[in-house]
Short mmCIF file of C-alpha atoms and ligand atoms in Angstrom, two decimals:
data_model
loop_
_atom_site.label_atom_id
_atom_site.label_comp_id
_atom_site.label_asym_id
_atom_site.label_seq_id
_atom_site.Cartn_x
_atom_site.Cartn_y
_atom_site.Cartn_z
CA UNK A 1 4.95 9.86 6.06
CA UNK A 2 1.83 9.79 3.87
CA UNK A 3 2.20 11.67 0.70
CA UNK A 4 0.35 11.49 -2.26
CA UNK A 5 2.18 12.28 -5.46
CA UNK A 6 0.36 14.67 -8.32
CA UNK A 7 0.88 15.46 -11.95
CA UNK A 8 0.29 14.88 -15.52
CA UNK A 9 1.58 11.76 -17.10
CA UNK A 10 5.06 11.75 -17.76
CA UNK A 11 5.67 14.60 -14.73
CA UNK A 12 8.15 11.58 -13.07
CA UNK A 13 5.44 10.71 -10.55
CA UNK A 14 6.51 7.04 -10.27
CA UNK A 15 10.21 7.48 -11.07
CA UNK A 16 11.00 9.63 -8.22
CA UNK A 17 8.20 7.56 -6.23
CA UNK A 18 10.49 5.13 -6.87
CA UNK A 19 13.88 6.92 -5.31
CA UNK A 20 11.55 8.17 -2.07
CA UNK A 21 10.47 4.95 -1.07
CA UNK A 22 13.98 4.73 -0.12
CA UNK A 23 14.79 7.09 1.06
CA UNK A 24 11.03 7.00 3.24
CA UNK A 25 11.27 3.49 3.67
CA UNK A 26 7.45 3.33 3.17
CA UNK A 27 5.56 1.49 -0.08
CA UNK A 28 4.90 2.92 -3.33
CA UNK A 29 1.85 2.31 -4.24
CA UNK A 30 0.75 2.69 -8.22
CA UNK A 31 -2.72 2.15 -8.77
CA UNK A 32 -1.20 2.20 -12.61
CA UNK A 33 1.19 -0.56 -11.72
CA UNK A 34 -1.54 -2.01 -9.64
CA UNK A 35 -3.96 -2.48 -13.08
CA UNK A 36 -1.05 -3.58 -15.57
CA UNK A 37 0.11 -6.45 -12.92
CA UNK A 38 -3.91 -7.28 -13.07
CA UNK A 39 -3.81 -6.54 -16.49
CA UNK A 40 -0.88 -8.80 -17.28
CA UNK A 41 -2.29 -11.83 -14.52
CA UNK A 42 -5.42 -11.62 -16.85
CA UNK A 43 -7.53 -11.91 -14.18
CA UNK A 44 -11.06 -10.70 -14.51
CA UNK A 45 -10.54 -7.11 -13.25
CA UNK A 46 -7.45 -6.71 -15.16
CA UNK A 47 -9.40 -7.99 -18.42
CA UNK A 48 -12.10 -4.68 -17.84
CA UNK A 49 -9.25 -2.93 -17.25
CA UNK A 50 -7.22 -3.77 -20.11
CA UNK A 51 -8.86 -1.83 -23.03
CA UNK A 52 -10.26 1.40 -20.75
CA UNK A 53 -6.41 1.96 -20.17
CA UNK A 54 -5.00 1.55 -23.81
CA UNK A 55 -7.23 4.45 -24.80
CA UNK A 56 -6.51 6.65 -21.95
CA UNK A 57 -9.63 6.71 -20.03
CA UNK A 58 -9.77 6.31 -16.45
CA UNK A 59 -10.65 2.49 -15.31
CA UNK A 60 -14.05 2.93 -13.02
CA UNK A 61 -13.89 4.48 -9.62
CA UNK A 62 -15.27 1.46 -7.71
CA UNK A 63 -12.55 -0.83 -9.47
CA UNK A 64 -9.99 0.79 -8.37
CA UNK A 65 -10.99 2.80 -4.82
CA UNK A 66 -11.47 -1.49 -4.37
CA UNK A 67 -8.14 -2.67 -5.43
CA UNK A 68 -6.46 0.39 -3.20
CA UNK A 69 -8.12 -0.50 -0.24
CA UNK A 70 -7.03 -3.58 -0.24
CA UNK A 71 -3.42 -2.83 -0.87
CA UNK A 72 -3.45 0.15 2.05
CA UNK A 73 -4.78 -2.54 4.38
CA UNK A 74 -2.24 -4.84 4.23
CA UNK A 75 0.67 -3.92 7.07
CA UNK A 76 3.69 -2.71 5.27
CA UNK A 77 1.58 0.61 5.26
CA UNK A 78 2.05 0.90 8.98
CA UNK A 79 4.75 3.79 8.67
CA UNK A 80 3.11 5.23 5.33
CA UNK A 81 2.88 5.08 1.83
CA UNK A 82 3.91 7.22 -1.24
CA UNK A 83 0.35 7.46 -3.32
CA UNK A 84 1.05 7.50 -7.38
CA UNK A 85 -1.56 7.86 -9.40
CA UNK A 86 -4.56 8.75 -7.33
CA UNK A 87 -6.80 10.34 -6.50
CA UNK A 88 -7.38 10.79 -10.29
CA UNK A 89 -10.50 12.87 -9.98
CA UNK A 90 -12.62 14.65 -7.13
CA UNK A 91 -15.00 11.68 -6.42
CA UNK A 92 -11.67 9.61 -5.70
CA UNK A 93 -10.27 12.21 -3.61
CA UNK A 94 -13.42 12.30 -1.55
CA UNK A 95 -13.01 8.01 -1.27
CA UNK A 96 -9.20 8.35 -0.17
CA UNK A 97 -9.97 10.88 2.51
CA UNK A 98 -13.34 8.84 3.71
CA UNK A 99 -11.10 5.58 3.68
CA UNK A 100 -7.46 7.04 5.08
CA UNK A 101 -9.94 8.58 8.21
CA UNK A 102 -10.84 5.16 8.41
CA UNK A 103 -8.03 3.97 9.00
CA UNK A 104 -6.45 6.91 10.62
CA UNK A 105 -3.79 7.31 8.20
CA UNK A 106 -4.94 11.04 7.13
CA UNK A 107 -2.76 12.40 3.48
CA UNK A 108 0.44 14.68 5.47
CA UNK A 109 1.04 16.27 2.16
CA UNK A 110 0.44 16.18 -1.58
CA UNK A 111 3.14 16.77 -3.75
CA UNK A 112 2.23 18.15 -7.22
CA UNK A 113 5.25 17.76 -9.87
CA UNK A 114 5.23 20.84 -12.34
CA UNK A 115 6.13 19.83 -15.85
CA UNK A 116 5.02 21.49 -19.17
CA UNK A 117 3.27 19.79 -21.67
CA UNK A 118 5.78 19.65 -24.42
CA UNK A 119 8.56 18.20 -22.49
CA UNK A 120 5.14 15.41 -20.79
CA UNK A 121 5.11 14.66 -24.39
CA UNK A 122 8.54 14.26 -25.33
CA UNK A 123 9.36 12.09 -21.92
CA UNK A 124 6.65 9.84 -23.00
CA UNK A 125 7.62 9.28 -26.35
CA UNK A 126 11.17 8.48 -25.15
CA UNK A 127 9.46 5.59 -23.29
CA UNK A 128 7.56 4.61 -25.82
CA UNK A 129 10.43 3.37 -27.87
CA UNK A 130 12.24 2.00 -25.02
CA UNK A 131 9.08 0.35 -23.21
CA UNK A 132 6.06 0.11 -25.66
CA UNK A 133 3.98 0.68 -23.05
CA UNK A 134 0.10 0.09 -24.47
CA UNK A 135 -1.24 3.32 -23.52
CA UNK A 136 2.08 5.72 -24.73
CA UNK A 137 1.00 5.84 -28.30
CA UNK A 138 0.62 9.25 -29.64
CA UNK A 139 -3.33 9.22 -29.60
CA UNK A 140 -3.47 7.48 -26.27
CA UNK A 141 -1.15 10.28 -24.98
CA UNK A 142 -2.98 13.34 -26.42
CA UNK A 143 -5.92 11.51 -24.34
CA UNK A 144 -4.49 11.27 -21.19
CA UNK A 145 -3.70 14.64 -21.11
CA UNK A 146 -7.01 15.45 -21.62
CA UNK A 147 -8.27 13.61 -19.24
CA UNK A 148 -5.71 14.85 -16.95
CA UNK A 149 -6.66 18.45 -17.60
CA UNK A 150 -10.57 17.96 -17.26
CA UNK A 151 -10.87 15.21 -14.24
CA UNK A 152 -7.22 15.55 -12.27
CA UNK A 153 -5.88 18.96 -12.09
CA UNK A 154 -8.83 19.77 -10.09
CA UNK A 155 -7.61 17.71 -7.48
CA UNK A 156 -4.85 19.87 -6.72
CA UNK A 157 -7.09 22.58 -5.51
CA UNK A 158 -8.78 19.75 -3.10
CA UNK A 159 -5.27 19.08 -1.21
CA UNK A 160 -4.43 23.23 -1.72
CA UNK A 161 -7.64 23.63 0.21
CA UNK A 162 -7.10 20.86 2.58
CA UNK A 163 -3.87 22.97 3.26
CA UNK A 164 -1.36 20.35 2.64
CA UNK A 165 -0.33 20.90 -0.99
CA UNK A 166 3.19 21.59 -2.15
CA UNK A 167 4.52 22.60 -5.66
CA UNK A 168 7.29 21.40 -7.47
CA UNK A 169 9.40 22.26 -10.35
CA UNK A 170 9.33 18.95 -11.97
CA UNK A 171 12.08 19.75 -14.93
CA UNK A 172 15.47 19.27 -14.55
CA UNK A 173 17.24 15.92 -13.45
CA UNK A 174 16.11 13.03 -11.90
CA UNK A 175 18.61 14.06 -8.44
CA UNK A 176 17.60 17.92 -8.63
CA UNK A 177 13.89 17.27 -8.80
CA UNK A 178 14.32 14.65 -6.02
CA UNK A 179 16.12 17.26 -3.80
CA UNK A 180 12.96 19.88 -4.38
CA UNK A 181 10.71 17.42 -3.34
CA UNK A 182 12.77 16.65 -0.36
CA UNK A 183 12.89 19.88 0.51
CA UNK A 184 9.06 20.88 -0.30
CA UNK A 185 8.31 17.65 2.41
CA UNK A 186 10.49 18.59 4.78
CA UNK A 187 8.58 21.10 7.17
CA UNK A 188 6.00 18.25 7.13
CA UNK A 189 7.88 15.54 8.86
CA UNK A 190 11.68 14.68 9.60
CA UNK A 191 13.00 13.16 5.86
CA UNK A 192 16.06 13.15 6.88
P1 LIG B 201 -0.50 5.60 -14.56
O1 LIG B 201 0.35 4.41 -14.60
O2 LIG B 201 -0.77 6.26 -13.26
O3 LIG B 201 0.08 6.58 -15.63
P2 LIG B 201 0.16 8.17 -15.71
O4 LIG B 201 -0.40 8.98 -14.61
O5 LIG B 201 -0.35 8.50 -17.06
O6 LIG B 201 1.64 8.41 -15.50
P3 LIG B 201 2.90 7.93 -16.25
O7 LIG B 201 3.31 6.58 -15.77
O8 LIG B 201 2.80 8.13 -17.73
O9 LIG B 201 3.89 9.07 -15.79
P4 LIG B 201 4.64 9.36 -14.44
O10 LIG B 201 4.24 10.71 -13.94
O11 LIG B 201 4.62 8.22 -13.48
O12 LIG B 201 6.10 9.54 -15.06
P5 LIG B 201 7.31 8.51 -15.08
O13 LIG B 201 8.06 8.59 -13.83
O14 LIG B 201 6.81 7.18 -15.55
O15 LIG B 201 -1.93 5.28 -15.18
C1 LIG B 201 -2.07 4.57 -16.38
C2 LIG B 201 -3.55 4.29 -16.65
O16 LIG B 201 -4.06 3.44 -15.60
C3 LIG B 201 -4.47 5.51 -16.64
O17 LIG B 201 -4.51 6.18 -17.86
C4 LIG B 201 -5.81 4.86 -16.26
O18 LIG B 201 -6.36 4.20 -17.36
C5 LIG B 201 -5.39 3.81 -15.25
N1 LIG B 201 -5.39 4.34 -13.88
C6 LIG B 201 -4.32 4.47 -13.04
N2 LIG B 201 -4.70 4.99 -11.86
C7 LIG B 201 -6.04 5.19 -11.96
C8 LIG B 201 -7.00 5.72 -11.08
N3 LIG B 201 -6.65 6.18 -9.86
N4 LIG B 201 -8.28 5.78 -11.50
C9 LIG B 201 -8.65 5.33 -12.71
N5 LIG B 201 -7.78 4.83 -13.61
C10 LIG B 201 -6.48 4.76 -13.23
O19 LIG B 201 8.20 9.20 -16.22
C11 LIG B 201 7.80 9.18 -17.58
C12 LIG B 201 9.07 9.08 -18.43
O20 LIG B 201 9.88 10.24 -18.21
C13 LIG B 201 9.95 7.87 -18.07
O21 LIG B 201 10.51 7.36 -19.25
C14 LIG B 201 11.05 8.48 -17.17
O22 LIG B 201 12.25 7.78 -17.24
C15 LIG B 201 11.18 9.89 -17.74
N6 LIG B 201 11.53 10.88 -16.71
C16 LIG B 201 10.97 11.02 -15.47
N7 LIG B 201 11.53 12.06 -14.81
C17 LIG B 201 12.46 12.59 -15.66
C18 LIG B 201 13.36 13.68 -15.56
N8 LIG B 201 13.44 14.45 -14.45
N9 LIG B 201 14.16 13.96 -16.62
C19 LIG B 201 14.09 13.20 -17.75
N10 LIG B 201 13.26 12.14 -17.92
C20 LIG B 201 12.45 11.84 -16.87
#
């Protein structure tokens, strides 16, 4: 199974990544995680990174369509992968599909987690107090969203044209929002 997972920040995209991989047995793979462990190894990529990402920008395309292709290469993708965080914008969805027909691991479906904005903000400034997470602060936040809005909700018209996009009511609890996405996936593949 190959899905990508969509939404705003704070829509649960990496906590239920988390409970899929699973129950898919295939990676999660967080190109957000992916910069922070850079970020927080200091190495040189993680150092240009650092600063884009506390203000809520998006870290260059070429940075990161570089770091992802070297993660999807390595083997544990064999069986799949659970995609969190990008494509972020059109350009990047046109990279991912270049790259996964590459490697003949074409994007079975894109799951887009439905969440409205107040309760985005209120999730994330739950984690700010228990995380302090560099990029939750209330400016940072009202940023992302932006950004969000302008560059990556038009990527869920590229997967609803590519035929392969599903919807899902992201608000409710963590088990009933898992359970809709199991059952938005499952004409695509068995999920058990
Ligand atoms: P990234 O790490 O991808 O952050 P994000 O998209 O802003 O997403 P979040 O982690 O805030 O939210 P989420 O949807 O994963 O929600 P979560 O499950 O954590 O990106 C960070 C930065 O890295 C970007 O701004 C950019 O700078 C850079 N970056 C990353 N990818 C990039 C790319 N492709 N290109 C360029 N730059 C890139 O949940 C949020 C909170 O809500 C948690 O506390 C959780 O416990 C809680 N929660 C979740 N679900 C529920 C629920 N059902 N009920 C109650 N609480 C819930």
């Amino acid at each position: 199974m190959r899905l990508v997972l969509l939404g705003a920040p704070g829509s649960g995209k990496g906590t239920q990544a988390t409970r899929l991989r699973e129950h898919l047995q295939v990676p999660h793979i967080s190109t957000g995680d992916l910069l922070r462990a850079a970020v927080a190894a200091g190495t040189e990529l993680g150092m240009k990174a650092k600063v884009v990402m506390a203000s809520g920008n998006l870290v260059s395309d070429d940075i990161v369509l570089g770091m992802l292709e070297e993660r999807l290469l390595k083997p544990d993708t064999a069986n799949g992968f659970i995609l969190d965080g990008y494509p972020r914008n059109l350009a990047q969805a046109n990279a991912l599909e270049k790259l996964l027909e590459k490697i003949r691991q074409p994007v079975d479906v894109a799951v887009q987690l439905d969440v409205n904005t107040d309760l985005l903000v209120e999730r994330i400034a739950g984690r700010a107090k228990a995380e302090g997470r560099a990029d939750d602060t209330p400016e940072a936040v009202r940023h992302r969203l932006n950004v969000y809005n302008e560059s990556t909700a038009p990527v869920v018209d590229f997967y609803r044209n590519h035929g392969s996009l599903v919807h899902v009511d992201g608000v409710g609890g963590l088990d009933d929002v898992f359970n809709r996405i199991i059952a938005a996936i499952s004409h695509t593949h068995d999920v058990g």
